[in-house]
Tab-separated table of C-alpha atoms in Angstrom:
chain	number	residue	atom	x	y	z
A	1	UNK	CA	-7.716	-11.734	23.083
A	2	UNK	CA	-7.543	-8.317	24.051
A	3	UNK	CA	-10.154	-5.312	22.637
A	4	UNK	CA	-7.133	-4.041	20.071
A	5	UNK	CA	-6.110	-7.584	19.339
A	6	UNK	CA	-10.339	-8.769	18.301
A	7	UNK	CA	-10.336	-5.244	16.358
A	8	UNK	CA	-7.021	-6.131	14.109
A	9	UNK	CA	-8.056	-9.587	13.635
A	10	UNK	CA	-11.672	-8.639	11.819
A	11	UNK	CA	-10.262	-6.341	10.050
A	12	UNK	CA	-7.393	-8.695	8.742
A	13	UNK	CA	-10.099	-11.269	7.930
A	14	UNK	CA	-11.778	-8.550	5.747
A	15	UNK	CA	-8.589	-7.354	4.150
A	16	UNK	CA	-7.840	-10.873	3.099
A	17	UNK	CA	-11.620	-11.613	2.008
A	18	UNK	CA	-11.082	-8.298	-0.257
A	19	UNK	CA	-7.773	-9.749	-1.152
A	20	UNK	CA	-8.856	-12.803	-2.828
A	21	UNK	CA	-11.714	-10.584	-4.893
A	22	UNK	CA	-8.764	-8.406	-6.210
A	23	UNK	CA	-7.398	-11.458	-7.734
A	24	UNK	CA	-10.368	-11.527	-10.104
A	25	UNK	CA	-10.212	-7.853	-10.985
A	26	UNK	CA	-9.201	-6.734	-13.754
A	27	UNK	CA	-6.412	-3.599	-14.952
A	28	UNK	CA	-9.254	-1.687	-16.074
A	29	UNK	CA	-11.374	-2.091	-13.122
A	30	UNK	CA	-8.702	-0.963	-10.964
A	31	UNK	CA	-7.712	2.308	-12.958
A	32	UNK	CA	-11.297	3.102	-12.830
A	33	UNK	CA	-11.816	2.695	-9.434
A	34	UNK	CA	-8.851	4.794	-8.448
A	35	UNK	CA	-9.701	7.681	-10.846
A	36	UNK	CA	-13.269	7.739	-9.277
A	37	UNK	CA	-11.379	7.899	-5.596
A	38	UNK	CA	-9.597	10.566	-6.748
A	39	UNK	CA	-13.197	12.418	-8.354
A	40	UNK	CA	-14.359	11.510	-5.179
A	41	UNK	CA	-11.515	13.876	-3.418
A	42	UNK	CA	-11.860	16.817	-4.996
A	43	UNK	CA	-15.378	16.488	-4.814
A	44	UNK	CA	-15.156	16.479	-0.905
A	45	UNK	CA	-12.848	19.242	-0.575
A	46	UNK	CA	-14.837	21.297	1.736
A	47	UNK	CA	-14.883	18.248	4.296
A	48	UNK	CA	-11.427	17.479	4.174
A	49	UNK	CA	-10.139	21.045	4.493
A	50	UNK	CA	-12.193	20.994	7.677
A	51	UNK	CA	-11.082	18.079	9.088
A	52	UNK	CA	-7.757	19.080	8.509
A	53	UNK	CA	-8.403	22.362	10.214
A	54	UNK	CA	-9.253	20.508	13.406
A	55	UNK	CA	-5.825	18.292	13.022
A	56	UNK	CA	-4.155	21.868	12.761
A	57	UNK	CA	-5.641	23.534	15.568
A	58	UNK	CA	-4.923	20.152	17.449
A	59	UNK	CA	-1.402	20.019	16.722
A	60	UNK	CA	-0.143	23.946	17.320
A	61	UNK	CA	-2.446	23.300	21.122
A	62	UNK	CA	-0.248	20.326	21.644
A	63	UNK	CA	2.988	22.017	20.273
A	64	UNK	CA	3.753	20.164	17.097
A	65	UNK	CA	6.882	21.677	15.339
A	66	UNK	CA	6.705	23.493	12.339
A	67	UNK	CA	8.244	20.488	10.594
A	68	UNK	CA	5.648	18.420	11.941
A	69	UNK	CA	2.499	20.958	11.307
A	70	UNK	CA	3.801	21.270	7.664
A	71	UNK	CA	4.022	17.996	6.595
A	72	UNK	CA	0.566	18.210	8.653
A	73	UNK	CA	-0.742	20.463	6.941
A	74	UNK	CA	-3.573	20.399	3.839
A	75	UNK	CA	-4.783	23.292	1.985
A	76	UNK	CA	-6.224	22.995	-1.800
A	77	UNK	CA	-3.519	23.322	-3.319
A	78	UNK	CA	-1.891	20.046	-1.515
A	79	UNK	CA	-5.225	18.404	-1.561
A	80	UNK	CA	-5.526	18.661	-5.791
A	81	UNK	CA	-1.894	16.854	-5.627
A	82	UNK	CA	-2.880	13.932	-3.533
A	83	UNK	CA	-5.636	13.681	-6.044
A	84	UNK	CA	-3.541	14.007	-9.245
A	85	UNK	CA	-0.750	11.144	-7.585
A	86	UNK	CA	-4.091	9.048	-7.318
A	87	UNK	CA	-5.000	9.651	-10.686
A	88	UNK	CA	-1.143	9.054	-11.523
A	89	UNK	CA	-0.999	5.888	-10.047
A	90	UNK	CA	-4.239	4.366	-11.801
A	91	UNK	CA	-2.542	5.403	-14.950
A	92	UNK	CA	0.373	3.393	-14.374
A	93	UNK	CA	0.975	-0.233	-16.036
A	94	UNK	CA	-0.401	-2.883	-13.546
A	95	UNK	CA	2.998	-5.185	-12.558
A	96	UNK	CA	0.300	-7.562	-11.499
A	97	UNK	CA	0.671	-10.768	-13.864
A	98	UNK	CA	3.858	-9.414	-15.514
A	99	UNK	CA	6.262	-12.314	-16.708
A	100	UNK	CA	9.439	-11.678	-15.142
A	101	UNK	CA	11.609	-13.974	-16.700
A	102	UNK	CA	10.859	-17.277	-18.979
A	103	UNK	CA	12.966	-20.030	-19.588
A	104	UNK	CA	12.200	-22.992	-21.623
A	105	UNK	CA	14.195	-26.232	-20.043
A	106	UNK	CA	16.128	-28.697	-22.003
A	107	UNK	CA	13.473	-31.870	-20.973
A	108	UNK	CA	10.693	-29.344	-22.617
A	109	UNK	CA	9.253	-27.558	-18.914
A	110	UNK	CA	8.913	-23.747	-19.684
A	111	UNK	CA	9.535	-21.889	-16.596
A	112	UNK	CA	8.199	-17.998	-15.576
A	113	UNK	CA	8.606	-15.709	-12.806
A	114	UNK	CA	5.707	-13.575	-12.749
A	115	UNK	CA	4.558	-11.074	-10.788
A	116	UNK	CA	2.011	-11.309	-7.920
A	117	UNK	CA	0.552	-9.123	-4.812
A	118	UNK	CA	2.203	-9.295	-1.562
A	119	UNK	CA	-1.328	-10.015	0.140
A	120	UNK	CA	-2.081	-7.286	2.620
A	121	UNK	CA	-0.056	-4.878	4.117
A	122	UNK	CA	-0.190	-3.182	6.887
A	123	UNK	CA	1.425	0.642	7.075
A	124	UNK	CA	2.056	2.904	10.483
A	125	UNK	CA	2.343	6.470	9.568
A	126	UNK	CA	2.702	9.670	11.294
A	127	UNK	CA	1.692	13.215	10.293
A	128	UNK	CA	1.042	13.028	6.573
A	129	UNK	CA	-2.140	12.498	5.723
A	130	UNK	CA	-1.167	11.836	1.716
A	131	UNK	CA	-0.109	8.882	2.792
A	132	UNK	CA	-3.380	7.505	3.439
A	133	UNK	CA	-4.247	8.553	-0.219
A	134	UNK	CA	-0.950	7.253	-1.706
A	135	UNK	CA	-0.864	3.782	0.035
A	136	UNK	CA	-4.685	3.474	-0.574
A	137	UNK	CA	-3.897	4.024	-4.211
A	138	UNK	CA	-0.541	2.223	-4.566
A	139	UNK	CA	-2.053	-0.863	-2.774
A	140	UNK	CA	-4.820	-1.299	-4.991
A	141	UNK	CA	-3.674	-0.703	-7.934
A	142	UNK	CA	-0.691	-3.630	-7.270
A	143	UNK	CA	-3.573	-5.711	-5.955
A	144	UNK	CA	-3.131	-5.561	-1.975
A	145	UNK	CA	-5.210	-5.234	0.608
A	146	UNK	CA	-4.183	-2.450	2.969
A	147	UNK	CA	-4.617	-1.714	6.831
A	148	UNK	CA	-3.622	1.680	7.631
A	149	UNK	CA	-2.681	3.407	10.698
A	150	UNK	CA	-1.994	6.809	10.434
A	151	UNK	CA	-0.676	9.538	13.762
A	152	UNK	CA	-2.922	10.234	15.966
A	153	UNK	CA	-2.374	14.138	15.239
A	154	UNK	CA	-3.894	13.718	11.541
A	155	UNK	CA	-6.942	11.340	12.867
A	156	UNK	CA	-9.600	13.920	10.777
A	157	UNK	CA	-7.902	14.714	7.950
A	158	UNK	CA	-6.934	10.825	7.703
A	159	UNK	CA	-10.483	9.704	8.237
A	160	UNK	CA	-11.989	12.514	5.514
A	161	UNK	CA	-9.437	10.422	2.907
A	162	UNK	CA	-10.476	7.568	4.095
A	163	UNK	CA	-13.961	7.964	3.329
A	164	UNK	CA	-13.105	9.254	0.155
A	165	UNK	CA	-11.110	7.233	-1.698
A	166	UNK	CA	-13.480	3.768	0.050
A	167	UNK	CA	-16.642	6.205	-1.370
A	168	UNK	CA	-14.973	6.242	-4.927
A	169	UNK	CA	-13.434	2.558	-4.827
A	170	UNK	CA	-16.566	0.755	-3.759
A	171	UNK	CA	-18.568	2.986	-6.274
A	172	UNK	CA	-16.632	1.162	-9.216
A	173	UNK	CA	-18.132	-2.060	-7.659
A	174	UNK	CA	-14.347	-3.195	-5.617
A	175	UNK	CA	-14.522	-4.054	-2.184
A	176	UNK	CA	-14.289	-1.300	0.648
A	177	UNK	CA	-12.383	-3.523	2.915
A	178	UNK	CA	-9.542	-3.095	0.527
A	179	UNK	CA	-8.661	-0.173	2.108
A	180	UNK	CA	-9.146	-0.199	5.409
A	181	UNK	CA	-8.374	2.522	8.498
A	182	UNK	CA	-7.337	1.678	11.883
A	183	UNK	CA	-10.036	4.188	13.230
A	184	UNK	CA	-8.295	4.245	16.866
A	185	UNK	CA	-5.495	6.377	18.015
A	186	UNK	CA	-4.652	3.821	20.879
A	187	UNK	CA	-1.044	2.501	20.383
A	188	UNK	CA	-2.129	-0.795	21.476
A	189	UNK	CA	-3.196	-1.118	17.785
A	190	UNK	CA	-0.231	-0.976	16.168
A	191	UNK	CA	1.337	-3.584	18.544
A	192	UNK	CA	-2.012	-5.731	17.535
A	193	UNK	CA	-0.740	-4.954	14.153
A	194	UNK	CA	2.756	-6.013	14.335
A	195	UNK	CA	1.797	-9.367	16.027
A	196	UNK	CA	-1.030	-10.098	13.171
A	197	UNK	CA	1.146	-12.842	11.514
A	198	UNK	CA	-1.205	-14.848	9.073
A	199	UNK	CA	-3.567	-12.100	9.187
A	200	UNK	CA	-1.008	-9.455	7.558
A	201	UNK	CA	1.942	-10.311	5.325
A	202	UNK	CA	4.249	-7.596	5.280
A	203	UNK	CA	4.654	-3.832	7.867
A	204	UNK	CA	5.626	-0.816	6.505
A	205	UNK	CA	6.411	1.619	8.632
A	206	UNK	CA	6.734	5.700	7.817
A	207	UNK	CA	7.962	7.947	10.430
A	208	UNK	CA	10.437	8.976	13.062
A	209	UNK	CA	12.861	6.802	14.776
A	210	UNK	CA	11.073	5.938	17.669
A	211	UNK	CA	7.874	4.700	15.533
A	212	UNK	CA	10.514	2.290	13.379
A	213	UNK	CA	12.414	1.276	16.074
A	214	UNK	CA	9.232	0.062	18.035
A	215	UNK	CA	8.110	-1.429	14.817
A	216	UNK	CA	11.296	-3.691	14.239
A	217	UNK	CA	11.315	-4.576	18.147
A	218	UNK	CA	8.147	-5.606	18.260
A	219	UNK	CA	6.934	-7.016	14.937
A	220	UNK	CA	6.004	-11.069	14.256
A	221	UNK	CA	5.568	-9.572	10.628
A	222	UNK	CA	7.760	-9.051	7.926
A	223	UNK	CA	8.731	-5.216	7.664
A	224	UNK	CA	9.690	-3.410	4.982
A	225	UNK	CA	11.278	-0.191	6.886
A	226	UNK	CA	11.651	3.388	6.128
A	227	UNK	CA	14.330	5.258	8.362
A	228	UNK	CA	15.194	9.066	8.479
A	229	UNK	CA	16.905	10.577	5.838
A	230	UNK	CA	20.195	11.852	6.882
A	231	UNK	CA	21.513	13.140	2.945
A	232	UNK	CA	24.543	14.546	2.406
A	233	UNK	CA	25.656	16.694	-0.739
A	234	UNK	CA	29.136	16.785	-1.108
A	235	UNK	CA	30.601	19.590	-3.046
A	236	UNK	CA	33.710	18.744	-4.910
A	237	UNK	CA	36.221	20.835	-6.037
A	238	UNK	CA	35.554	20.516	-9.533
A	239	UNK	CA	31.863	21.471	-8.596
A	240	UNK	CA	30.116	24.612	-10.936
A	241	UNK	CA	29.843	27.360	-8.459
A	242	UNK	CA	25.923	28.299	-9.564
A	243	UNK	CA	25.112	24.597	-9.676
A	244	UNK	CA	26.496	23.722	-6.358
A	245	UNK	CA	24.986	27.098	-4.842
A	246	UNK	CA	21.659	26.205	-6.507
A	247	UNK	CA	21.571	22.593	-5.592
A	248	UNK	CA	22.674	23.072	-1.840
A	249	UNK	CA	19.972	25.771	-1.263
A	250	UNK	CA	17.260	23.728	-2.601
A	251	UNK	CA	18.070	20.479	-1.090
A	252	UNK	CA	18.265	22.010	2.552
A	253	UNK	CA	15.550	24.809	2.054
A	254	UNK	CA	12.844	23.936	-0.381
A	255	UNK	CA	10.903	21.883	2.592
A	256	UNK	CA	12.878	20.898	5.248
A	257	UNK	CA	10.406	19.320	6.687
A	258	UNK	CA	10.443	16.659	3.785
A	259	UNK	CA	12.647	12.946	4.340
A	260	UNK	CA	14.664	14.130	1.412
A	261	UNK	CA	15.970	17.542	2.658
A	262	UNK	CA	19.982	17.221	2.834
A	263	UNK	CA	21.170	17.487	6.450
A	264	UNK	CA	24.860	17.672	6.168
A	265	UNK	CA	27.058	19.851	3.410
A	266	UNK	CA	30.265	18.452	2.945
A	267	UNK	CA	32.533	20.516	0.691
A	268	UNK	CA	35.892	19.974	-0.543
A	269	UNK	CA	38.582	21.949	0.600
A	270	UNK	CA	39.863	23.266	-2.307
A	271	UNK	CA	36.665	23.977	-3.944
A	272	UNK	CA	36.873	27.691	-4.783
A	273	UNK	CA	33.626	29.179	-3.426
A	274	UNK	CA	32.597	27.930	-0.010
A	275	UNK	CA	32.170	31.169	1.788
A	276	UNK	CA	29.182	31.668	-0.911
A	277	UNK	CA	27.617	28.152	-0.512
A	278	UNK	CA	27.705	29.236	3.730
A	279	UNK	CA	26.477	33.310	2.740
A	280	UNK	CA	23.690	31.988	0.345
A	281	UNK	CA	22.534	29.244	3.101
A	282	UNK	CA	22.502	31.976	6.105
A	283	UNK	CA	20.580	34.382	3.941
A	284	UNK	CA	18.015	32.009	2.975
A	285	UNK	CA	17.128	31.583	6.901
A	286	UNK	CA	18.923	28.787	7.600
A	287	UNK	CA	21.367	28.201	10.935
A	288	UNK	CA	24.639	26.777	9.559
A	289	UNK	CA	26.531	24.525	11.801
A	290	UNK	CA	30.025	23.919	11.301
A	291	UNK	CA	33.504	22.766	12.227
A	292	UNK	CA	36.161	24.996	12.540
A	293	UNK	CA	37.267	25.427	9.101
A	294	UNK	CA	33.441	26.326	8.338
A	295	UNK	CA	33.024	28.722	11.250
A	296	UNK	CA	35.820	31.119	9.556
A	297	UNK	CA	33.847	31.599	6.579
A	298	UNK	CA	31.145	33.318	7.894
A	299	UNK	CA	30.624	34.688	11.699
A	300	UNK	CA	27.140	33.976	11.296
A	301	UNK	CA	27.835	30.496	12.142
A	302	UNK	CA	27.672	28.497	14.701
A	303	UNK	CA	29.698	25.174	16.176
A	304	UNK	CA	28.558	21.829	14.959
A	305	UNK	CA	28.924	18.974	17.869
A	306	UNK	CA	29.285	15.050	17.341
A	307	UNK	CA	25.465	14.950	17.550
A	308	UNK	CA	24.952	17.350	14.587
A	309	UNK	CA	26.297	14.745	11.933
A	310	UNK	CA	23.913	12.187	13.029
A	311	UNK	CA	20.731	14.315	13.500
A	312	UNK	CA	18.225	14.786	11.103
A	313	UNK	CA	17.097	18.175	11.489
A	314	UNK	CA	13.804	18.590	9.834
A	315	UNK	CA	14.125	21.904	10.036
A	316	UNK	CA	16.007	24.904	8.749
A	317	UNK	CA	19.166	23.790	10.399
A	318	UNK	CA	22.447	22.480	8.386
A	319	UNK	CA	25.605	20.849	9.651
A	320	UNK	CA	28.741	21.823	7.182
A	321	UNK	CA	31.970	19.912	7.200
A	322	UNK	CA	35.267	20.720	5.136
A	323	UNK	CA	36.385	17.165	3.942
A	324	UNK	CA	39.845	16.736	2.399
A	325	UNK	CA	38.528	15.085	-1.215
A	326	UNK	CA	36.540	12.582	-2.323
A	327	UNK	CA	37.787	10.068	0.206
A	328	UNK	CA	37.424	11.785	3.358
A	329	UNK	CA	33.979	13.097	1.879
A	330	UNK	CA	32.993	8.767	1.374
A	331	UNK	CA	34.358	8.077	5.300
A	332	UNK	CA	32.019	10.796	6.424
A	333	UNK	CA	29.150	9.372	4.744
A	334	UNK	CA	29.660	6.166	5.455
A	335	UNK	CA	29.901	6.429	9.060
A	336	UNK	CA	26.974	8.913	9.415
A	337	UNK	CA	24.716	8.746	6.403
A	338	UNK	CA	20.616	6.764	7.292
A	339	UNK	CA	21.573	5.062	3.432
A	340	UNK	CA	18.748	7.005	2.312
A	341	UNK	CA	19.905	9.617	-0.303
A	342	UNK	CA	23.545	11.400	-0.961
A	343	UNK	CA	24.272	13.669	-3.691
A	344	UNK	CA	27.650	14.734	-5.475
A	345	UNK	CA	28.284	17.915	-6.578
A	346	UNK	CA	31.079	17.797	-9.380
A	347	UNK	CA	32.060	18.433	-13.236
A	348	UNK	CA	34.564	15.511	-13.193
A	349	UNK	CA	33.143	12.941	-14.441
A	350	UNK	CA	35.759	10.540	-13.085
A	351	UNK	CA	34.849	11.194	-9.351
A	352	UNK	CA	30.817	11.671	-9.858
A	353	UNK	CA	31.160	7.841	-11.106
A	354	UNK	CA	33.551	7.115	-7.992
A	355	UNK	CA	30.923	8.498	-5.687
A	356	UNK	CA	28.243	6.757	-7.615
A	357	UNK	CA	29.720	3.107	-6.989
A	358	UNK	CA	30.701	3.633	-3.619
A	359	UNK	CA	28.447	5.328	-1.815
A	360	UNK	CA	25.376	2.825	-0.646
A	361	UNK	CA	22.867	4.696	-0.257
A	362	UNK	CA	19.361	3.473	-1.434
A	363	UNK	CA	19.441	6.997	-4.025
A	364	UNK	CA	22.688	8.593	-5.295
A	365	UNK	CA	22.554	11.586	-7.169
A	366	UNK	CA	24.903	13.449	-9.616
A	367	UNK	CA	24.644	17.151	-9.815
A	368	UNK	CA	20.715	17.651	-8.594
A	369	UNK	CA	19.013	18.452	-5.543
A	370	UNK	CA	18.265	16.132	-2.949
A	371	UNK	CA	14.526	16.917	-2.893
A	372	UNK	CA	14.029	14.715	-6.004
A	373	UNK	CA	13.462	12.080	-3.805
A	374	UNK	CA	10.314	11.630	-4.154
A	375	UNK	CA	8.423	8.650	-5.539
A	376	UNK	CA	5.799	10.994	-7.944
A	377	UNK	CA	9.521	12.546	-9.321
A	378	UNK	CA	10.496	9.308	-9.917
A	379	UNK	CA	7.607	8.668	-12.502
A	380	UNK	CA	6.671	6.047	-9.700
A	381	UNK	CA	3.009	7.873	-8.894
A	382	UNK	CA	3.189	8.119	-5.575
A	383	UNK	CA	5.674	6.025	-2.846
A	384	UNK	CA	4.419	4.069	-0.081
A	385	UNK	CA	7.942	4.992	1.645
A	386	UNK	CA	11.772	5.112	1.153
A	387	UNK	CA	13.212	2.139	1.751
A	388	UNK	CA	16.628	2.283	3.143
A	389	UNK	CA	17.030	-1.778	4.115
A	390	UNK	CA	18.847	-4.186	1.421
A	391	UNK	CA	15.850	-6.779	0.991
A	392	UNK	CA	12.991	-6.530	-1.380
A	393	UNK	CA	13.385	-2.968	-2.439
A	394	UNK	CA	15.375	0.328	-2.014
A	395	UNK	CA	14.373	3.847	-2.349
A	396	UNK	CA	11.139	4.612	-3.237
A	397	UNK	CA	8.747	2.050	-3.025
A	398	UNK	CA	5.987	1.978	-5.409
A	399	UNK	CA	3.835	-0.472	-7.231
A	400	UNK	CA	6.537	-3.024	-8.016
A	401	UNK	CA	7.764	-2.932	-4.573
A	402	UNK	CA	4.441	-4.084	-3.584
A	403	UNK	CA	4.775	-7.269	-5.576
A	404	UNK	CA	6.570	-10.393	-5.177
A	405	UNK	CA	6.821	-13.219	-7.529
A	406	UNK	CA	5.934	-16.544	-7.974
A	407	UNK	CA	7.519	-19.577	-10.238
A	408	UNK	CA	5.103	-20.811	-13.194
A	409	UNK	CA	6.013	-24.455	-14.340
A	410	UNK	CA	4.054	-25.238	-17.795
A	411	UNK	CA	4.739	-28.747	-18.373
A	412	UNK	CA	3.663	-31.496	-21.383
A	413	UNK	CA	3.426	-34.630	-19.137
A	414	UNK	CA	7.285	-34.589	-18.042
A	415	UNK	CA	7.973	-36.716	-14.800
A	416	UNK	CA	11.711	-36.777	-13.080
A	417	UNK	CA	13.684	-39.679	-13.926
């Protein structure tokens, strides 16, 4: 057993030891624990700050993009909002226990589905350090043990969370090893972690395409994956002018560094106002990229290659298609869209509900901005990831998504004949 392989197997013994205490917790226990992690985060501000400060300095030496440096990047602001989503979460209804279904049989068994942890879970992240926070948080409070293993660029920041949320968790009398953090920033971790079957029950990955790709390669585990969010917003022609302008300027340029920043603007051809949606776009800072029909409307513009439709930017970049309708505007998406999140753009009714139904995308939106997808706008807390994959769960992935169910039987003495 190799030094990476010995370090993921105690701390999977641990997780699971913690595990089977969280069993005997109760809702109330957990809600207080998580409020004291998040008293215990504000509290040590100054630390985490300056741990972050050495991530920061870290990343511009080792030429992080500005995408990556924001998402990155903590200052109090930021810091008061990963304690509020903790807070958010522990004031949540626990799905732990919750009766699914119930069915009474004919020979007199009663029959439940009810709602149970997945065990513990294991999540590789890069660059954000909330995530440590918001998977801490969402794992508890569903009852899982979790191993984390954040980028090696946020190592400090992830470490100063770390110690703050275990600080306000084992305070409240719940295990620390309920929240545990890979402390290396050796790869051969993670592949100790995706070979950890028996040890860890399900992988979540959160990152870039290389990081998932490894993941789903590699893994012996169950993964639950998050890939990059290629959105579309496709403007129809029966699309309000100062919506559509409004919408498609805040999904590309409200954070672009964010999984839910639209990456491609389709419009329809006969919509009356696309030289404004391109005009409003270029002024905000953003380099439009566009096929022929797009690069008339504005000189500003540049020419959008095959690569453009199936890049995610992360940055203040958009590619811009003219589509002829609704149809061509579904073929494009279909082809090129990560299933993530697409948005219409329209007043008719008739072909929002079209666009609805067909396009599969784990989050479709009517007439709103693609930066709503967000777990905490969801009501959800916090998210653990977007799931774009068919099993288990889609889009964000909160507390439920971090259960699984089991069948109840409550019998009177029935046998089978």
């Amino acid at each position: 057993m190799t030094e990476h392989e010995q370090l993921v197997t105690d701390m999977g013994q641990r997780a699971r030891a913690a595990f089977a205490v969280l069993s005997t917790v109760t809702d109330e226990q957990k809600a207080r624990a998580l409020n004291a992690a998040a008293s215990k985060l504000r509290a040590d501000q100054p630390a985490i700050l300056a741990a972050n400060a050495k991530d920061m300095d870290n990343g511009r030496a080792n030429g992080l993009s500005d995408a990556m440096l924001d998402r990155l990047m903590i200052d109090g602001e930021r810091l008061e909002g990963i304690a509020s989503a903790v807070e958010q979460v522990a004031a949540l209804p626990d799905p732990v226990g919750a009766i699914i279904d119930r069915n009474e049989r004919p020979n007199g068994l009663i029959l439940e589905r009810v709602r149970v942890p997945l065990g513990v879970i294991g999540i590789i992240y890069e660059s954000r350090p909330n995530v440590t926070a918001d998977a801490a948080a969402l794992g508890l409070r569903s009852g899982n043990a979790v191993i984390l293993r954040g980028g090696s660029e946020a190592i400090e920041s992830n470490r100063a969370i770390h110690k703050a949320m275990t600080a306000g968790v084992a305070a409240e009398g719940l295990p620390e090893d309920a929240i545990q953090l890979v402390q290396t920033t050796d790869r051969a971790a993670v592949g100790a972690m995706l070979k950890a079957a028996g040890l860890i029950d399900i992988i979540i990955p959160r990152g870039g395409k290389s990081l998932v790709a490894r993941v789903q390669e590699e893994a012996r585990v169950p993964v639950l994956a998050h890939l990059d969010g290629i959105n579309h917003t496709y403007i129809d022609k029966s699309a309000d002018p100062d919506k559509a302008l409004a919408i498609a300027v805040n999904a590309k340029m409200r954070r672009t560094g964010v999984c839910g920043a639209m990456e491609t603007l389709l419009i329809d051809q006969d919509y009356p106002a696309p030289a404004a949606l391109i005009r409003a776009l270029l002024d905000a800072g953003c380099e439009v990229r566009g096929d022929d029909a797009v690069m008339e409307l504005d000189s500003r513009t540049v020419a959008a290659d095959s690569q453009d439709w199936d890049t995610e930017y992360l940055a203040p970049i958009v590619s811009v298609r003219m589509v002829d309708g609704l149809e061509e505007a579904l073929a494009h998406i279909a082809e090129h869209s990560s299933h993530h999140t697409d948005v219409v753009v329209a007043e008719d009714e008739a072909v929002a509900n079209q666009f609805i139904r067909r396009a599969d995308s784990a989050i479709v939106m009517w007439n709103a901005s693609s930066q709503f997808a967000d777990g905490g706008e969801f009501g959800l807390g916090a998210e653990i990831g977007i799931s774009t994959g068919r099993l288990h769960a889609r889009g964000p992935v909160a507390l439920e998504g971090l259960t699984t169910y089991k069948w109840v039987v409550r019998g009177t003495g029935q046998v089978r004949p």
